[in-house]
Coordinates of C-alpha atoms and ligand atoms in Angstrom, one line a residue:
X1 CA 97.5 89.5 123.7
X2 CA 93.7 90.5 123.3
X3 CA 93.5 88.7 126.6
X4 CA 95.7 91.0 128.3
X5 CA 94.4 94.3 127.2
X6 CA 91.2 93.3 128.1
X7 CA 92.0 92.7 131.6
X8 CA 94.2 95.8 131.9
X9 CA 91.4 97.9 130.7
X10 CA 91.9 101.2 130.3
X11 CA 95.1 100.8 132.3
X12 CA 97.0 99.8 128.8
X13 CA 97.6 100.7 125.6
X14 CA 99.4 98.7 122.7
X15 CA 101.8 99.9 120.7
X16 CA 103.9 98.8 117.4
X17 CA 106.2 101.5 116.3
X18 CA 105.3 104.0 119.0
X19 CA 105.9 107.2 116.8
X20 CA 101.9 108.1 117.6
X21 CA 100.8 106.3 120.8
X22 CA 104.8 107.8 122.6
X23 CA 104.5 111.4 121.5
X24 CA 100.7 111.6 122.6
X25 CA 102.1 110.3 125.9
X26 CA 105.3 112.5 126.1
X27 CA 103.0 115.1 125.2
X28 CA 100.6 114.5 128.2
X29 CA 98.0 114.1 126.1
X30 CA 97.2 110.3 126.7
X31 CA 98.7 108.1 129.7
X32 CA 98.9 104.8 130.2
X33 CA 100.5 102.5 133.4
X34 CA 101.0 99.7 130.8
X35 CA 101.7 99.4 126.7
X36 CA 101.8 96.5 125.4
X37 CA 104.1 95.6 122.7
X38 CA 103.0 94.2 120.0
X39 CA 106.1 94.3 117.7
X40 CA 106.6 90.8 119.4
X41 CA 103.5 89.2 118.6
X42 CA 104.5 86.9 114.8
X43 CA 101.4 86.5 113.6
X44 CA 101.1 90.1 113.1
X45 CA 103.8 90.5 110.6
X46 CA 105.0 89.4 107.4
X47 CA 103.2 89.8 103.8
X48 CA 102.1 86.7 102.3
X49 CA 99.5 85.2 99.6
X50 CA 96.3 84.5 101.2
X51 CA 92.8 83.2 99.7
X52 CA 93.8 85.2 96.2
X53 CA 94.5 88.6 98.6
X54 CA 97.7 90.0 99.7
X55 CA 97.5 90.2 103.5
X56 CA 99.9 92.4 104.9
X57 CA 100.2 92.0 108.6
X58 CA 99.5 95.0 110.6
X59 CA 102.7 95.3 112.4
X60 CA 104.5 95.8 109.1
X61 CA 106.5 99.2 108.6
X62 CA 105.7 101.7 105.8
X63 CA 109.7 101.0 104.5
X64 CA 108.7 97.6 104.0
X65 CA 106.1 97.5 102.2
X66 CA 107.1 100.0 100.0
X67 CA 110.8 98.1 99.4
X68 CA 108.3 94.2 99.3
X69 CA 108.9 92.8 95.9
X70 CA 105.3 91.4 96.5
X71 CA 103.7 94.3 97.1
X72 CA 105.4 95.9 94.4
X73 CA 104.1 93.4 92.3
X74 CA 100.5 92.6 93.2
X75 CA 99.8 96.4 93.7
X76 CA 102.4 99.3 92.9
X77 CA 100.6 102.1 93.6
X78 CA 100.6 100.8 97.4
X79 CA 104.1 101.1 97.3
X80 CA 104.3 104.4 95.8
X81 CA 101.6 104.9 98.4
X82 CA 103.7 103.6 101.2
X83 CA 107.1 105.9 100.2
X84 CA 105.6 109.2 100.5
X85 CA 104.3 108.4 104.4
X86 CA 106.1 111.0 106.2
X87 CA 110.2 110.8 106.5
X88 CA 112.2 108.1 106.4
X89 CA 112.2 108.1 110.2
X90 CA 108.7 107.4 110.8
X91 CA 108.8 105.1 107.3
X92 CA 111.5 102.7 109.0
X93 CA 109.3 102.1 113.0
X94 CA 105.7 103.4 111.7
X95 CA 103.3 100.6 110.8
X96 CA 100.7 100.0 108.7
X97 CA 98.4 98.8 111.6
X98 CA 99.5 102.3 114.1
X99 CA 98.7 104.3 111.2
X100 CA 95.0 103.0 110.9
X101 CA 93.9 102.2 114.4
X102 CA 95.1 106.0 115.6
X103 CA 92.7 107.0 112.5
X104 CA 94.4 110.6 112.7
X105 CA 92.1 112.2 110.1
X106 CA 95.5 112.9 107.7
X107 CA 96.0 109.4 106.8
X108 CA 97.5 108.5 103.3
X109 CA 96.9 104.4 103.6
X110 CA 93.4 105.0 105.0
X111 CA 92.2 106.6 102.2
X112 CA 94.2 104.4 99.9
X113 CA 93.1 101.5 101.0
X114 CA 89.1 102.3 100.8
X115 CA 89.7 103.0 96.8
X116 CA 91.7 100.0 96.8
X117 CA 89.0 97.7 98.4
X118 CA 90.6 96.4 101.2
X119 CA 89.9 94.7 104.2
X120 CA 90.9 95.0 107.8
X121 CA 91.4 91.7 109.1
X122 CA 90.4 92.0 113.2
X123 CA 90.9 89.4 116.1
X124 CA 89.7 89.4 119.4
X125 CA 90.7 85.9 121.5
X126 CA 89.9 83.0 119.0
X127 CA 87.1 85.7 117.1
X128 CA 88.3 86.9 113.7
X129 CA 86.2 89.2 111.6
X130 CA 86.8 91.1 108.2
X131 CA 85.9 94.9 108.3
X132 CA 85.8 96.9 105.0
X133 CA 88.4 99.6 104.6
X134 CA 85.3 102.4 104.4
X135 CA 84.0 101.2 107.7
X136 CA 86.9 101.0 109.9
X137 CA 87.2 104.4 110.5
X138 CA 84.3 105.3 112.8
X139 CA 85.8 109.2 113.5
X140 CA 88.7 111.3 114.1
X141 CA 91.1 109.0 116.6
X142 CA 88.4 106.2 116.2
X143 CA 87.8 103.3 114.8
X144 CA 85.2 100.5 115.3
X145 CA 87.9 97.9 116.9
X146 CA 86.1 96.4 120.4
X147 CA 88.2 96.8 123.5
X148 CA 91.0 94.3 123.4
X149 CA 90.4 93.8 119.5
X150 CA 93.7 93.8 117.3
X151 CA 94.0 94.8 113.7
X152 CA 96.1 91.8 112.6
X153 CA 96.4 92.2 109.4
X154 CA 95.2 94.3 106.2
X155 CA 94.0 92.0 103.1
X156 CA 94.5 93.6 99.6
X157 CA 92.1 91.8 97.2
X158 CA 92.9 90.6 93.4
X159 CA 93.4 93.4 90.6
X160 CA 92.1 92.1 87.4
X161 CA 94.0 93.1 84.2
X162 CA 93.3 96.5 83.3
X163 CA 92.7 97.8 86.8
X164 CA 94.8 100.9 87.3
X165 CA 95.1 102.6 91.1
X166 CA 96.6 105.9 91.7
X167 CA 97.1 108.2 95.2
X168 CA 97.8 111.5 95.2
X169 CA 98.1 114.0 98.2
X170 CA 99.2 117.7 99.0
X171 CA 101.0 118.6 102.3
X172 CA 101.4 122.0 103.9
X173 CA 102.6 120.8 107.1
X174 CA 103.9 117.0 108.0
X175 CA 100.5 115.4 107.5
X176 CA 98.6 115.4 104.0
X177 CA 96.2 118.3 103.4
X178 CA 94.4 116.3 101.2
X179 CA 94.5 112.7 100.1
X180 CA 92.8 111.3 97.1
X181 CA 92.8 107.7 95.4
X182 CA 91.1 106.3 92.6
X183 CA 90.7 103.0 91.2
X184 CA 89.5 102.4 87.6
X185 CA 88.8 99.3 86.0
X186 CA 88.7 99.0 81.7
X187 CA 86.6 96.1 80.2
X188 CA 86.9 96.6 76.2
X189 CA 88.1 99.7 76.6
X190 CA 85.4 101.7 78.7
X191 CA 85.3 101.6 82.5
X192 CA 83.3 98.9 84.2
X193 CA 84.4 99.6 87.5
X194 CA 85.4 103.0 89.4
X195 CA 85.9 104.3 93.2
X196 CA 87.1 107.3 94.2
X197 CA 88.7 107.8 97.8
X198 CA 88.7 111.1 99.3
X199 CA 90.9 111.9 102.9
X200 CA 92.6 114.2 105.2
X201 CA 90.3 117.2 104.5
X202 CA 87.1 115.7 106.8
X203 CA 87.0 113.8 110.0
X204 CA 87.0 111.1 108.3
X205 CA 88.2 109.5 104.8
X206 CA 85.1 108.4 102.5
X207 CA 84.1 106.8 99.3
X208 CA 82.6 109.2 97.0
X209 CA 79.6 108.3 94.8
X210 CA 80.6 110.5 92.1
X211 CA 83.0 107.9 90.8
X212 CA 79.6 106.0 89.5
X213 CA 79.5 108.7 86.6
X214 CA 82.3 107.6 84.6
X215 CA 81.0 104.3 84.4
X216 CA 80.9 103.2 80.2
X217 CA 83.5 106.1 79.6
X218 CA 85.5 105.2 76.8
X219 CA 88.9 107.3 76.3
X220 CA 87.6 109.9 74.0
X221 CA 85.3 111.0 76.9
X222 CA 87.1 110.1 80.0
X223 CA 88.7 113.4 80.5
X224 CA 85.4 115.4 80.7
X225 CA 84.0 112.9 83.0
X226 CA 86.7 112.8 85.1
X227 CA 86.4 116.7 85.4
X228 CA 82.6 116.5 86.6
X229 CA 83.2 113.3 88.7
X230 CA 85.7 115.7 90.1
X231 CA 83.9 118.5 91.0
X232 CA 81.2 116.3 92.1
X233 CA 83.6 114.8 94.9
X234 CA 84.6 118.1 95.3
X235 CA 81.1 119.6 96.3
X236 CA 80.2 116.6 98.3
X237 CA 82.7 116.0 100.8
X238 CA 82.7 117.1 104.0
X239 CA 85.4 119.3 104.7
X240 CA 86.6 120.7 107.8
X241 CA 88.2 124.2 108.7
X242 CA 91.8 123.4 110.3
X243 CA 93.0 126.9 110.8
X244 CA 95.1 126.9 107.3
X245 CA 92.6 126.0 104.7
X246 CA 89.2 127.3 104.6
X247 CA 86.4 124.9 103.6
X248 CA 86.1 126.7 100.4
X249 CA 89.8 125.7 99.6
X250 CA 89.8 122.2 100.5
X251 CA 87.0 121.4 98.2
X252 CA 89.3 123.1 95.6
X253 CA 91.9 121.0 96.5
X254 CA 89.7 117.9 96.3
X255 CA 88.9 118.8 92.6
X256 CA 92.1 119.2 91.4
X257 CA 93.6 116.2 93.1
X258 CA 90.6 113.9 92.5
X259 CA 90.9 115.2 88.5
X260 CA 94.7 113.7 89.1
X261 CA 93.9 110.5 90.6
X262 CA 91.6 109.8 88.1
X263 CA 93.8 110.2 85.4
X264 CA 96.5 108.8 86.9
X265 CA 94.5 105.7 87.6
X266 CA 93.0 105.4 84.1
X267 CA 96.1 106.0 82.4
X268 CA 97.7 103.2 84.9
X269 CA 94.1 101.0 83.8
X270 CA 94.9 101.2 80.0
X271 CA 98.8 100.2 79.9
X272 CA 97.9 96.9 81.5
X273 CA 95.5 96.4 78.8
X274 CA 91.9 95.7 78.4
Ligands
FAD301 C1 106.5 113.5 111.8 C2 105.3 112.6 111.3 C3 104.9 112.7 110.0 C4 103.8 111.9 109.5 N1 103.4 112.0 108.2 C5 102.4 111.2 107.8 C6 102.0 111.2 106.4 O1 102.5 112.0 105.6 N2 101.0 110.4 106.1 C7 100.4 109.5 106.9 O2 99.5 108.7 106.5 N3 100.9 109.4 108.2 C8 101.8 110.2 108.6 N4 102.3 110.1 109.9 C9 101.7 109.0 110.8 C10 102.5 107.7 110.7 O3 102.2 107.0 109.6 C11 102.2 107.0 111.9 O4 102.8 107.7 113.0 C12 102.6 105.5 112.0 O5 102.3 104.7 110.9 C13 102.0 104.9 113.3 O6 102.4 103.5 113.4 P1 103.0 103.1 114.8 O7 103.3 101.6 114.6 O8 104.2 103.9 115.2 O9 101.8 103.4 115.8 P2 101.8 103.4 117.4 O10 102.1 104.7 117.8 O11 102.5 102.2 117.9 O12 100.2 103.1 117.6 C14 99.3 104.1 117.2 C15 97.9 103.7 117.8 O13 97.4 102.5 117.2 C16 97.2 101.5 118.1 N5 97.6 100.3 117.5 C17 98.8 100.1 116.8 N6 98.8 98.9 116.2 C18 97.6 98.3 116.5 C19 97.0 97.1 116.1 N7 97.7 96.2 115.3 N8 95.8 96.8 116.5 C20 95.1 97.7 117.3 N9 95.6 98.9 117.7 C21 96.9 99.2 117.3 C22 97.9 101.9 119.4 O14 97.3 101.4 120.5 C23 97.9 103.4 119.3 O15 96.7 103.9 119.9 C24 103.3 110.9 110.4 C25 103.8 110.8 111.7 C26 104.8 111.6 112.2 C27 105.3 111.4 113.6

């Protein structure tokens, strides 16, 4: 398949679901004299146990991973995640792997998956590589796949016991506003471990080093650190105008939603125990 694509060159495009790459074609704004299908190619789908991750293959819908048992399992708020991609429509041909390598700046799993820790498992021929989820974006509508590279498959690491995630988004149109996902992780009661995801209101979806100040926050101090962590995110991101939100309003957006997550996430963090 990489084979292929390298020889047609620019000629080609792949394509899984086609509910991206066929609507910027019918639109005129991208053409190709040859897509490649990569629906077809096995290796590319299925969710399985792999090296203590959950590798979900990149040519899996968002319907079924948020319907898998074992992703349900391993990591529910992927799931929840994974429901509230779009309309059923998209849910049932859009994949996982379409979503991320068109890196349309509104992406729910693309900022999920950064405060999740995942990798993006790449291939290219015989060459396999691991990218972290925080670098695989490289802009709006780019990522730092090679020409003829394939996303093959997206590797969601262990959660220890207390590890809580949450996602949270706002949509004014089809495509989030504002996506934000937190992960917080409880040893003896205080957090030892915290990331904070923000998305969909900058080019590109980022970690945000605020998260690092609710590190030793027990419960009876976790709110008020989640509300500066908060507007910490919230005056560091890089937020772009888009016509319906001023930059002002996206960073209040951020707050609130990065406040939510973090809840969310600790309260998800303490009911597994610690
Ligand atoms: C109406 C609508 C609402 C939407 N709402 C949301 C939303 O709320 N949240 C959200 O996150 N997304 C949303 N989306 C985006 C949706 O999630 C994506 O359209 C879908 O997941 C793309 O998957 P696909 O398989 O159809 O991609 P395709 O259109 O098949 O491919 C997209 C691009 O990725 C490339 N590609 C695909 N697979 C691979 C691979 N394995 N390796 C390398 N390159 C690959 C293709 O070459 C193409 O450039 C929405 C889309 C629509 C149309």
């Amino acid at each position: 398949m990489s084979i292929l694509l390298e020889e047609l060159g620019d000629d080609a495009a792949a394509y899984c679901g086609g509910t991206e790459l066929l609507l910027a074609m019918k639109l005129g704004l991208a053409g190709y004299a040859h897509l490649v299908d990569l629906k077809r190619v096995a290796g590319l789908h299925g969710i399985t146990r792999h090296n203590g991750s959950l590798r979900i293959g990149a040519a899996t819908t968002h319907q079924e991973i948020e319907s898998s048992p074992d992703v349900r399992a391993w990591c529910p708020a992927m799931a929840a995640m994974s429901s509230r991609v779009a309309n059923l429509r998209v849910r049932s041909v859009g994949t996982l792997g379409g979503n991320l390598c068109f890196a349309d700046p509104h992406s729910d799993p693309a900022t999920f998956l950064i405060a999740a820790g995942a990798a993006m498992v790449c291939q290219k021929g015989g060459d396999t590589r691991r990218v972290r989820a925080g670098e695989f974006v490289a802009g709006p509508y780019q990522t730092v796949l090679e020409p003829g590279e394939l996303l093959v498959a997206v590797e969601l690491p262990v959660f220890p016991d207390a590890t809580g995630l949450a996602h949270v988004r706002m949509k004014l149109h089809e495509r989030p506003a504002v996506t934000v996902a937190a992960m917080v992780r409880l040893t003896d009661g205080a957090v030892s471990d915290a990331r904070l995801a923000v998305g969909s209101v900058g080019v590109v979806p980022e970690s945000s080093e605020a998260a690092r100040s609710l590190l030793g926050a027990g419960a009876a101090e976790f709110g008020a650190r989640a509300d500066a962590c908060a507007a910490e995110a919230a005056a560091t991101c890089s937020p772009m105008s888009d016509g319906d939100c001023s930059p002002e309003y996206l960073r209040h957006l951020v707050r609130v939603h990065s406040n939510r997550a973090l809840t969310a996430a600790f309260a998800a963090a303490q009911s597994k125990g610690s």
